[in-house]
Amino acid sequence: MIETIKLHNGVSMPMEGFGVFQIPEADCKQVVTEAIKTGYRLIDTASSYQNEEAVGRAIRNCGIPREELFITTKAYIQEMGYDRTIQAFERSLKKLGLDYLDLYLIHMPFGDYYGSWRAFEDLYQEGKVRAIGVCNFLPDRLLDLCCNARIKPQIDQIERHPHYQRAEDLQLMKELGVQPEAWAPFAEGLKGMFREPVLEKIGKKYGKTPAQVILRWNVQQGVIVIPKSVHQERMEENLAIWDFELDAEDMEHISRLDKNCPSMLDTRKISEVRRVYDYLEHPVLTSL
């Protein structure tokens, strides 16, 4: 049974969900349908994933009451600014075929995200979304936003895995009352993640895989996880983390795996910012 956690506004959110990043539109409906059948209730998508319509079709046909699902989507860089974000929200809602969202996130700390946050606050106060938050906000940006917002974020969705543990980030979120959520909890297997001897040894101790150890390590620290897989057996494997608990020695051994640098995204590197804007073919590149 997936545990839930209460956000600072009192909304309960599953501690484990299903991400759909890089799942093609043509395959996404079937994959999400299988995920829901497997037991996932939190589904995480984004406008930039270009599969919101497929997610919506799966939701409508899954047979699970809407109130038992927790649906997240995100506004991307080209959707920043108050008016653009309001339009993006309505567009995403229509694609998903929903009357409301459970969670709406600013996807990147770029563009006029302050204008977007004012739109988020209004959407939240109008009851169109149950919770609002951000993605990929480093501590300085998160603290600055919290200091200037009418309603502070309920979530910061970040890259977080054993190679990038971000203890200071989690401590600040705890102080601010912002719930951490880990995207790419396996770092997509980069840098030998699944072959880490420490994770393999701990897994053998409990009869679990390194992937299950990673997910359990996250949730035991109060971090929501959204693993992704298009394979049924992996969906089931990733969900089978609620019948064991890592001990203090396990947690200490895993803490030593921290490389203190991202494997996937570094929003402070100029090359990464260029890459993000290249994805959009954004004209601001000409002045960078």
mmCIF file of N, CA, C and O in Angstrom, residues 79-155:
data_model
loop_
_atom_site.group_PDB
_atom_site.id
_atom_site.type_symbol
_atom_site.label_atom_id
_atom_site.label_comp_id
_atom_site.label_asym_id
_atom_site.label_seq_id
_atom_site.Cartn_x
_atom_site.Cartn_y
_atom_site.Cartn_z
ATOM 1 N N GLU A 79 5.920 29.153 -21.651
ATOM 2 C CA GLU A 79 4.608 29.410 -21.048
ATOM 3 C C GLU A 79 4.719 30.295 -19.802
ATOM 4 O O GLU A 79 3.749 30.452 -19.063
ATOM 5 N N MET A 80 5.890 30.879 -19.592
ATOM 6 C CA MET A 80 6.089 31.742 -18.434
ATOM 7 C C MET A 80 5.482 33.126 -18.681
ATOM 8 O O MET A 80 5.364 33.586 -19.814
ATOM 9 N N GLY A 81 5.164 33.800 -17.560
ATOM 10 C CA GLY A 81 4.468 35.080 -17.612
ATOM 11 C C GLY A 81 3.002 34.855 -17.265
ATOM 12 O O GLY A 81 2.439 33.801 -17.580
ATOM 13 N N TYR A 82 2.383 35.838 -16.625
ATOM 14 C CA TYR A 82 1.024 35.639 -16.092
ATOM 15 C C TYR A 82 0.048 35.160 -17.163
ATOM 16 O O TYR A 82 -0.577 34.095 -17.016
ATOM 17 N N ASP A 83 -0.117 35.921 -18.216
ATOM 18 C CA ASP A 83 -1.127 35.586 -19.226
ATOM 19 C C ASP A 83 -0.812 34.273 -19.924
ATOM 20 O O ASP A 83 -1.707 33.443 -20.155
ATOM 21 N N ARG A 84 0.444 34.070 -20.267
ATOM 22 C CA ARG A 84 0.825 32.834 -20.947
ATOM 23 C C ARG A 84 0.564 31.615 -20.070
ATOM 24 O O ARG A 84 0.160 30.554 -20.559
ATOM 25 N N THR A 85 0.795 31.753 -18.770
ATOM 26 C CA THR A 85 0.587 30.626 -17.872
ATOM 27 C C THR A 85 -0.897 30.304 -17.711
ATOM 28 O O THR A 85 -1.276 29.130 -17.672
ATOM 29 N N ILE A 86 -1.724 31.316 -17.617
ATOM 30 C CA ILE A 86 -3.171 31.074 -17.554
ATOM 31 C C ILE A 86 -3.620 30.312 -18.806
ATOM 32 O O ILE A 86 -4.381 29.331 -18.722
ATOM 33 N N GLN A 87 -3.124 30.742 -19.961
ATOM 34 C CA GLN A 87 -3.479 30.064 -21.211
ATOM 35 C C GLN A 87 -2.921 28.637 -21.235
ATOM 36 O O GLN A 87 -3.593 27.704 -21.685
ATOM 37 N N ALA A 88 -1.697 28.470 -20.749
ATOM 38 C CA ALA A 88 -1.075 27.141 -20.726
ATOM 39 C C ALA A 88 -1.839 26.197 -19.812
ATOM 40 O O ALA A 88 -2.018 25.008 -20.133
ATOM 41 N N PHE A 89 -2.294 26.714 -18.674
ATOM 42 C CA PHE A 89 -3.064 25.890 -17.744
ATOM 43 C C PHE A 89 -4.342 25.385 -18.404
ATOM 44 O O PHE A 89 -4.656 24.191 -18.347
ATOM 45 N N GLU A 90 -5.070 26.285 -19.043
ATOM 46 C CA GLU A 90 -6.321 25.895 -19.698
ATOM 47 C C GLU A 90 -6.050 24.907 -20.828
ATOM 48 O O GLU A 90 -6.822 23.959 -21.038
ATOM 49 N N ARG A 91 -4.942 25.102 -21.541
ATOM 50 C CA ARG A 91 -4.582 24.195 -22.622
ATOM 51 C C ARG A 91 -4.266 22.795 -22.080
ATOM 52 O O ARG A 91 -4.733 21.788 -22.621
ATOM 53 N N SER A 92 -3.494 22.732 -21.010
ATOM 54 C CA SER A 92 -3.167 21.440 -20.407
ATOM 55 C C SER A 92 -4.410 20.758 -19.850
ATOM 56 O O SER A 92 -4.587 19.544 -20.000
ATOM 57 N N LEU A 93 -5.266 21.540 -19.195
ATOM 58 C CA LEU A 93 -6.486 20.984 -18.630
ATOM 59 C C LEU A 93 -7.359 20.371 -19.727
ATOM 60 O O LEU A 93 -7.919 19.276 -19.568
ATOM 61 N N LYS A 94 -7.449 21.070 -20.858
ATOM 62 C CA LYS A 94 -8.247 20.572 -21.977
ATOM 63 C C LYS A 94 -7.630 19.297 -22.549
ATOM 64 O O LYS A 94 -8.357 18.326 -22.845
ATOM 65 N N LYS A 95 -6.322 19.273 -22.725
ATOM 66 C CA LYS A 95 -5.662 18.082 -23.253
ATOM 67 C C LYS A 95 -5.852 16.888 -22.328
ATOM 68 O O LYS A 95 -6.042 15.751 -22.791
ATOM 69 N N LEU A 96 -5.786 17.136 -21.036
ATOM 70 C CA LEU A 96 -5.956 16.068 -20.060
ATOM 71 C C LEU A 96 -7.428 15.670 -19.890
ATOM 72 O O LEU A 96 -7.729 14.599 -19.358
ATOM 73 N N GLY A 97 -8.330 16.555 -20.327
ATOM 74 C CA GLY A 97 -9.754 16.282 -20.181
ATOM 75 C C GLY A 97 -10.220 16.338 -18.743
ATOM 76 O O GLY A 97 -11.124 15.597 -18.338
ATOM 77 N N LEU A 98 -9.648 17.241 -17.957
ATOM 78 C CA LEU A 98 -9.950 17.328 -16.528
ATOM 79 C C LEU A 98 -10.628 18.640 -16.179
ATOM 80 O O LEU A 98 -10.516 19.635 -16.908
ATOM 81 N N ASP A 99 -11.306 18.644 -15.028
ATOM 82 C CA ASP A 99 -11.933 19.861 -14.511
ATOM 83 C C ASP A 99 -10.994 20.616 -13.577
ATOM 84 O O ASP A 99 -11.178 21.808 -13.335
ATOM 85 N N TYR A 100 -10.004 19.911 -13.040
ATOM 86 C CA TYR A 100 -9.041 20.526 -12.117
ATOM 87 C C TYR A 100 -7.764 19.698 -12.137
ATOM 88 O O TYR A 100 -7.748 18.550 -12.599
ATOM 89 N N LEU A 101 -6.669 20.289 -11.646
ATOM 90 C CA LEU A 101 -5.412 19.573 -11.455
ATOM 91 C C LEU A 101 -5.167 19.361 -9.968
ATOM 92 O O LEU A 101 -5.601 20.162 -9.135
ATOM 93 N N ASP A 102 -4.463 18.299 -9.654
ATOM 94 C CA ASP A 102 -4.048 18.095 -8.266
ATOM 95 C C ASP A 102 -2.775 18.878 -7.960
ATOM 96 O O ASP A 102 -2.612 19.385 -6.851
ATOM 97 N N LEU A 103 -1.891 18.983 -8.954
ATOM 98 C CA LEU A 103 -0.640 19.703 -8.749
ATOM 99 C C LEU A 103 -0.188 20.326 -10.067
ATOM 100 O O LEU A 103 -0.149 19.654 -11.100
ATOM 101 N N TYR A 104 0.157 21.607 -10.012
ATOM 102 C CA TYR A 104 0.673 22.333 -11.180
ATOM 103 C C TYR A 104 2.026 22.900 -10.809
ATOM 104 O O TYR A 104 2.179 23.509 -9.728
ATOM 105 N N LEU A 105 3.025 22.689 -11.679
ATOM 106 C CA LEU A 105 4.396 23.069 -11.362
ATOM 107 C C LEU A 105 4.999 23.971 -12.426
ATOM 108 O O LEU A 105 4.739 23.806 -13.622
ATOM 109 N N ILE A 106 5.834 24.918 -11.994
ATOM 110 C CA ILE A 106 6.717 25.646 -12.904
ATOM 111 C C ILE A 106 7.895 24.726 -13.197
ATOM 112 O O ILE A 106 8.591 24.287 -12.278
ATOM 113 N N HIS A 107 8.128 24.440 -14.473
ATOM 114 C CA HIS A 107 9.055 23.376 -14.851
ATOM 115 C C HIS A 107 10.526 23.763 -14.707
ATOM 116 O O HIS A 107 11.363 22.916 -14.379
ATOM 117 N N MET A 108 10.857 25.024 -14.966
ATOM 118 C CA MET A 108 12.249 25.468 -14.938
ATOM 119 C C MET A 108 12.346 26.868 -14.319
ATOM 120 O O MET A 108 11.424 27.676 -14.486
ATOM 121 N N PRO A 109 13.457 27.182 -13.654
ATOM 122 C CA PRO A 109 13.624 28.508 -13.055
ATOM 123 C C PRO A 109 14.131 29.533 -14.055
ATOM 124 O O PRO A 109 15.088 30.257 -13.804
ATOM 125 N N PHE A 110 13.476 29.599 -15.214
ATOM 126 C CA PHE A 110 13.876 30.504 -16.287
ATOM 127 C C PHE A 110 12.654 31.279 -16.781
ATOM 128 O O PHE A 110 11.518 30.852 -16.611
ATOM 129 N N GLY A 111 12.922 32.406 -17.458
ATOM 130 C CA GLY A 111 11.827 33.218 -17.971
ATOM 131 C C GLY A 111 11.124 33.970 -16.838
ATOM 132 O O GLY A 111 11.629 34.064 -15.712
ATOM 133 N N ASP A 112 9.959 34.499 -17.139
ATOM 134 C CA ASP A 112 9.204 35.285 -16.157
ATOM 135 C C ASP A 112 8.420 34.368 -15.225
ATOM 136 O O ASP A 112 7.193 34.322 -15.239
ATOM 137 N N TYR A 113 9.165 33.617 -14.408
ATOM 138 C CA TYR A 113 8.461 32.689 -13.530
ATOM 139 C C TYR A 113 7.777 33.397 -12.365
ATOM 140 O O TYR A 113 6.872 32.831 -11.745
ATOM 141 N N TYR A 114 8.159 34.631 -12.081
ATOM 142 C CA TYR A 114 7.416 35.381 -11.057
ATOM 143 C C TYR A 114 6.016 35.732 -11.556
ATOM 144 O O TYR A 114 5.034 35.641 -10.811
ATOM 145 N N GLY A 115 5.912 36.139 -12.813
ATOM 146 C CA GLY A 115 4.599 36.371 -13.388
ATOM 147 C C GLY A 115 3.772 35.101 -13.380
ATOM 148 O O GLY A 115 2.570 35.105 -13.068
ATOM 149 N N SER A 116 4.425 33.991 -13.698
ATOM 150 C CA SER A 116 3.741 32.701 -13.687
ATOM 151 C C SER A 116 3.286 32.328 -12.282
ATOM 152 O O SER A 116 2.193 31.780 -12.101
ATOM 153 N N TRP A 117 4.128 32.634 -11.294
ATOM 154 C CA TRP A 117 3.733 32.260 -9.933
ATOM 155 C C TRP A 117 2.489 33.025 -9.486
ATOM 156 O O TRP A 117 1.638 32.483 -8.791
ATOM 157 N N ARG A 118 2.361 34.276 -9.904
ATOM 158 C CA ARG A 118 1.131 35.016 -9.579
ATOM 159 C C ARG A 118 -0.080 34.343 -10.214
ATOM 160 O O ARG A 118 -1.156 34.276 -9.605
ATOM 161 N N ALA A 119 0.101 33.822 -11.420
ATOM 162 C CA ALA A 119 -0.986 33.068 -12.064
ATOM 163 C C ALA A 119 -1.281 31.789 -11.287
ATOM 164 O O ALA A 119 -2.455 31.433 -11.080
ATOM 165 N N PHE A 120 -0.240 31.118 -10.854
ATOM 166 C CA PHE A 120 -0.417 29.896 -10.053
ATOM 167 C C PHE A 120 -1.223 30.203 -8.783
ATOM 168 O O PHE A 120 -2.131 29.452 -8.412
ATOM 169 N N GLU A 121 -0.864 31.291 -8.120
ATOM 170 C CA GLU A 121 -1.563 31.653 -6.888
ATOM 171 C C GLU A 121 -3.047 31.896 -7.160
ATOM 172 O O GLU A 121 -3.913 31.459 -6.382
ATOM 173 N N ASP A 122 -3.351 32.582 -8.250
ATOM 174 C CA ASP A 122 -4.748 32.857 -8.588
ATOM 175 C C ASP A 122 -5.491 31.565 -8.937
ATOM 176 O O ASP A 122 -6.642 31.364 -8.505
ATOM 177 N N LEU A 123 -4.867 30.692 -9.706
ATOM 178 C CA LEU A 123 -5.490 29.417 -10.058
ATOM 179 C C LEU A 123 -5.766 28.592 -8.798
ATOM 180 O O LEU A 123 -6.820 27.946 -8.674
ATOM 181 N N TYR A 124 -4.824 28.618 -7.878
ATOM 182 C CA TYR A 124 -4.984 27.894 -6.616
ATOM 183 C C TYR A 124 -6.139 28.469 -5.788
ATOM 184 O O TYR A 124 -6.994 27.726 -5.290
ATOM 185 N N GLN A 125 -6.175 29.777 -5.670
ATOM 186 C CA GLN A 125 -7.227 30.408 -4.871
ATOM 187 C C GLN A 125 -8.607 30.259 -5.513
ATOM 188 O O GLN A 125 -9.622 30.285 -4.821
ATOM 189 N N GLU A 126 -8.632 30.078 -6.833
ATOM 190 C CA GLU A 126 -9.902 29.853 -7.532
ATOM 191 C C GLU A 126 -10.349 28.393 -7.478
ATOM 192 O O GLU A 126 -11.423 28.046 -7.980
ATOM 193 N N GLY A 127 -9.528 27.536 -6.873
ATOM 194 C CA GLY A 127 -9.887 26.126 -6.728
ATOM 195 C C GLY A 127 -9.673 25.289 -7.972
ATOM 196 O O GLY A 127 -10.164 24.152 -8.055
ATOM 197 N N LYS A 128 -8.911 25.812 -8.929
ATOM 198 C CA LYS A 128 -8.682 25.062 -10.175
ATOM 199 C C LYS A 128 -7.531 24.064 -10.047
ATOM 200 O O LYS A 128 -7.372 23.180 -10.892
ATOM 201 N N VAL A 129 -6.736 24.224 -9.003
ATOM 202 C CA VAL A 129 -5.637 23.303 -8.738
ATOM 203 C C VAL A 129 -5.505 23.155 -7.225
ATOM 204 O O VAL A 129 -5.660 24.130 -6.482
ATOM 205 N N ARG A 130 -5.265 21.942 -6.753
ATOM 206 C CA ARG A 130 -5.248 21.657 -5.318
ATOM 207 C C ARG A 130 -3.911 21.999 -4.666
ATOM 208 O O ARG A 130 -3.856 22.236 -3.458
ATOM 209 N N ALA A 131 -2.840 22.008 -5.460
ATOM 210 C CA ALA A 131 -1.514 22.329 -4.918
ATOM 211 C C ALA A 131 -0.661 22.900 -6.043
ATOM 212 O O ALA A 131 -0.853 22.577 -7.217
ATOM 213 N N ILE A 132 0.287 23.758 -5.681
ATOM 214 C CA ILE A 132 1.159 24.402 -6.659
ATOM 215 C C ILE A 132 2.611 24.290 -6.202
ATOM 216 O O ILE A 132 2.897 24.221 -5.009
ATOM 217 N N GLY A 133 3.508 24.276 -7.168
ATOM 218 C CA GLY A 133 4.909 24.142 -6.802
ATOM 219 C C GLY A 133 5.830 24.447 -7.958
ATOM 220 O O GLY A 133 5.424 25.000 -8.982
ATOM 221 N N VAL A 134 7.088 24.060 -7.788
ATOM 222 C CA VAL A 134 8.135 24.349 -8.767
ATOM 223 C C VAL A 134 8.967 23.101 -9.019
ATOM 224 O O VAL A 134 8.909 22.127 -8.262
ATOM 225 N N CYS A 135 9.753 23.164 -10.092
ATOM 226 C CA CYS A 135 10.712 22.104 -10.424
ATOM 227 C C CYS A 135 12.087 22.727 -10.623
ATOM 228 O O CYS A 135 12.189 23.828 -11.161
ATOM 229 N N ASN A 136 13.101 22.001 -10.215
ATOM 230 C CA ASN A 136 14.484 22.370 -10.537
ATOM 231 C C ASN A 136 14.909 23.708 -9.949
ATOM 232 O O ASN A 136 15.833 24.347 -10.458
ATOM 233 N N PHE A 137 14.256 24.143 -8.872
ATOM 234 C CA PHE A 137 14.650 25.375 -8.202
ATOM 235 C C PHE A 137 15.712 25.048 -7.166
ATOM 236 O O PHE A 137 15.476 24.282 -6.233
ATOM 237 N N LEU A 138 16.894 25.622 -7.346
ATOM 238 C CA LEU A 138 17.967 25.479 -6.374
ATOM 239 C C LEU A 138 17.646 26.311 -5.128
ATOM 240 O O LEU A 138 16.749 27.158 -5.158
ATOM 241 N N PRO A 139 18.347 26.077 -4.021
ATOM 242 C CA PRO A 139 17.976 26.719 -2.764
ATOM 243 C C PRO A 139 17.833 28.234 -2.819
ATOM 244 O O PRO A 139 16.904 28.793 -2.229
ATOM 245 N N ASP A 140 18.737 28.929 -3.528
ATOM 246 C CA ASP A 140 18.659 30.388 -3.557
ATOM 247 C C ASP A 140 17.387 30.860 -4.249
ATOM 248 O O ASP A 140 16.708 31.787 -3.789
ATOM 249 N N ARG A 141 17.041 30.215 -5.380
ATOM 250 C CA ARG A 141 15.829 30.596 -6.116
ATOM 251 C C ARG A 141 14.571 30.229 -5.337
ATOM 252 O O ARG A 141 13.589 30.979 -5.339
ATOM 253 N N LEU A 142 14.596 29.085 -4.665
ATOM 254 C CA LEU A 142 13.432 28.656 -3.890
ATOM 255 C C LEU A 142 13.185 29.599 -2.718
ATOM 256 O O LEU A 142 12.052 30.038 -2.480
ATOM 257 N N LEU A 143 14.257 29.948 -1.995
ATOM 258 C CA LEU A 143 14.103 30.848 -0.857
ATOM 259 C C LEU A 143 13.627 32.220 -1.314
ATOM 260 O O LEU A 143 12.734 32.818 -0.698
ATOM 261 N N ASP A 144 14.195 32.726 -2.403
ATOM 262 C CA ASP A 144 13.781 34.029 -2.915
ATOM 263 C C ASP A 144 12.299 34.029 -3.284
ATOM 264 O O ASP A 144 11.569 34.972 -2.968
ATOM 265 N N LEU A 145 11.841 32.968 -3.957
ATOM 266 C CA LEU A 145 10.430 32.893 -4.325
ATOM 267 C C LEU A 145 9.546 32.835 -3.083
ATOM 268 O O LEU A 145 8.530 33.542 -3.001
ATOM 269 N N CYS A 146 9.935 32.034 -2.109
ATOM 270 C CA CYS A 146 9.144 31.924 -0.882
ATOM 271 C C CYS A 146 9.060 33.264 -0.148
ATOM 272 O O CYS A 146 8.034 33.580 0.465
ATOM 273 N N CYS A 147 10.118 34.047 -0.217
ATOM 274 C CA CYS A 147 10.136 35.337 0.467
ATOM 275 C C CYS A 147 9.271 36.385 -0.223
ATOM 276 O O CYS A 147 8.936 37.410 0.376
ATOM 277 N N ASN A 148 8.918 36.144 -1.483
ATOM 278 C CA ASN A 148 8.174 37.139 -2.247
ATOM 279 C C ASN A 148 6.784 36.682 -2.678
ATOM 280 O O ASN A 148 6.054 37.446 -3.319
ATOM 281 N N ALA A 149 6.406 35.463 -2.331
ATOM 282 C CA ALA A 149 5.133 34.910 -2.787
ATOM 283 C C ALA A 149 4.028 35.129 -1.760
ATOM 284 O O ALA A 149 4.274 35.169 -0.558
ATOM 285 N N ARG A 150 2.811 35.291 -2.255
ATOM 286 C CA ARG A 150 1.635 35.290 -1.367
ATOM 287 C C ARG A 150 1.410 33.893 -0.818
ATOM 288 O O ARG A 150 1.053 33.708 0.343
ATOM 289 N N ILE A 151 1.587 32.897 -1.683
ATOM 290 C CA ILE A 151 1.433 31.495 -1.314
ATOM 291 C C ILE A 151 2.723 30.789 -1.696
ATOM 292 O O ILE A 151 3.118 30.787 -2.858
ATOM 293 N N LYS A 152 3.406 30.224 -0.737
ATOM 294 C CA LYS A 152 4.679 29.580 -1.050
ATOM 295 C C LYS A 152 4.428 28.212 -1.699
ATOM 296 O O LYS A 152 3.380 27.596 -1.505
ATOM 297 N N PRO A 153 5.401 27.742 -2.475
ATOM 298 C CA PRO A 153 5.236 26.447 -3.144
ATOM 299 C C PRO A 153 5.003 25.321 -2.148
ATOM 300 O O PRO A 153 5.578 25.307 -1.053
ATOM 301 N N GLN A 154 4.158 24.395 -2.538
ATOM 302 C CA GLN A 154 3.964 23.199 -1.718
ATOM 303 C C GLN A 154 4.977 22.109 -2.067
ATOM 304 O O GLN A 154 5.250 21.234 -1.245
ATOM 305 N N ILE A 155 5.545 22.174 -3.288
ATOM 306 C CA ILE A 155 6.456 21.136 -3.800
ATOM 307 C C ILE A 155 7.652 21.792 -4.491
ATOM 308 O O ILE A 155 7.509 22.818 -5.141
#
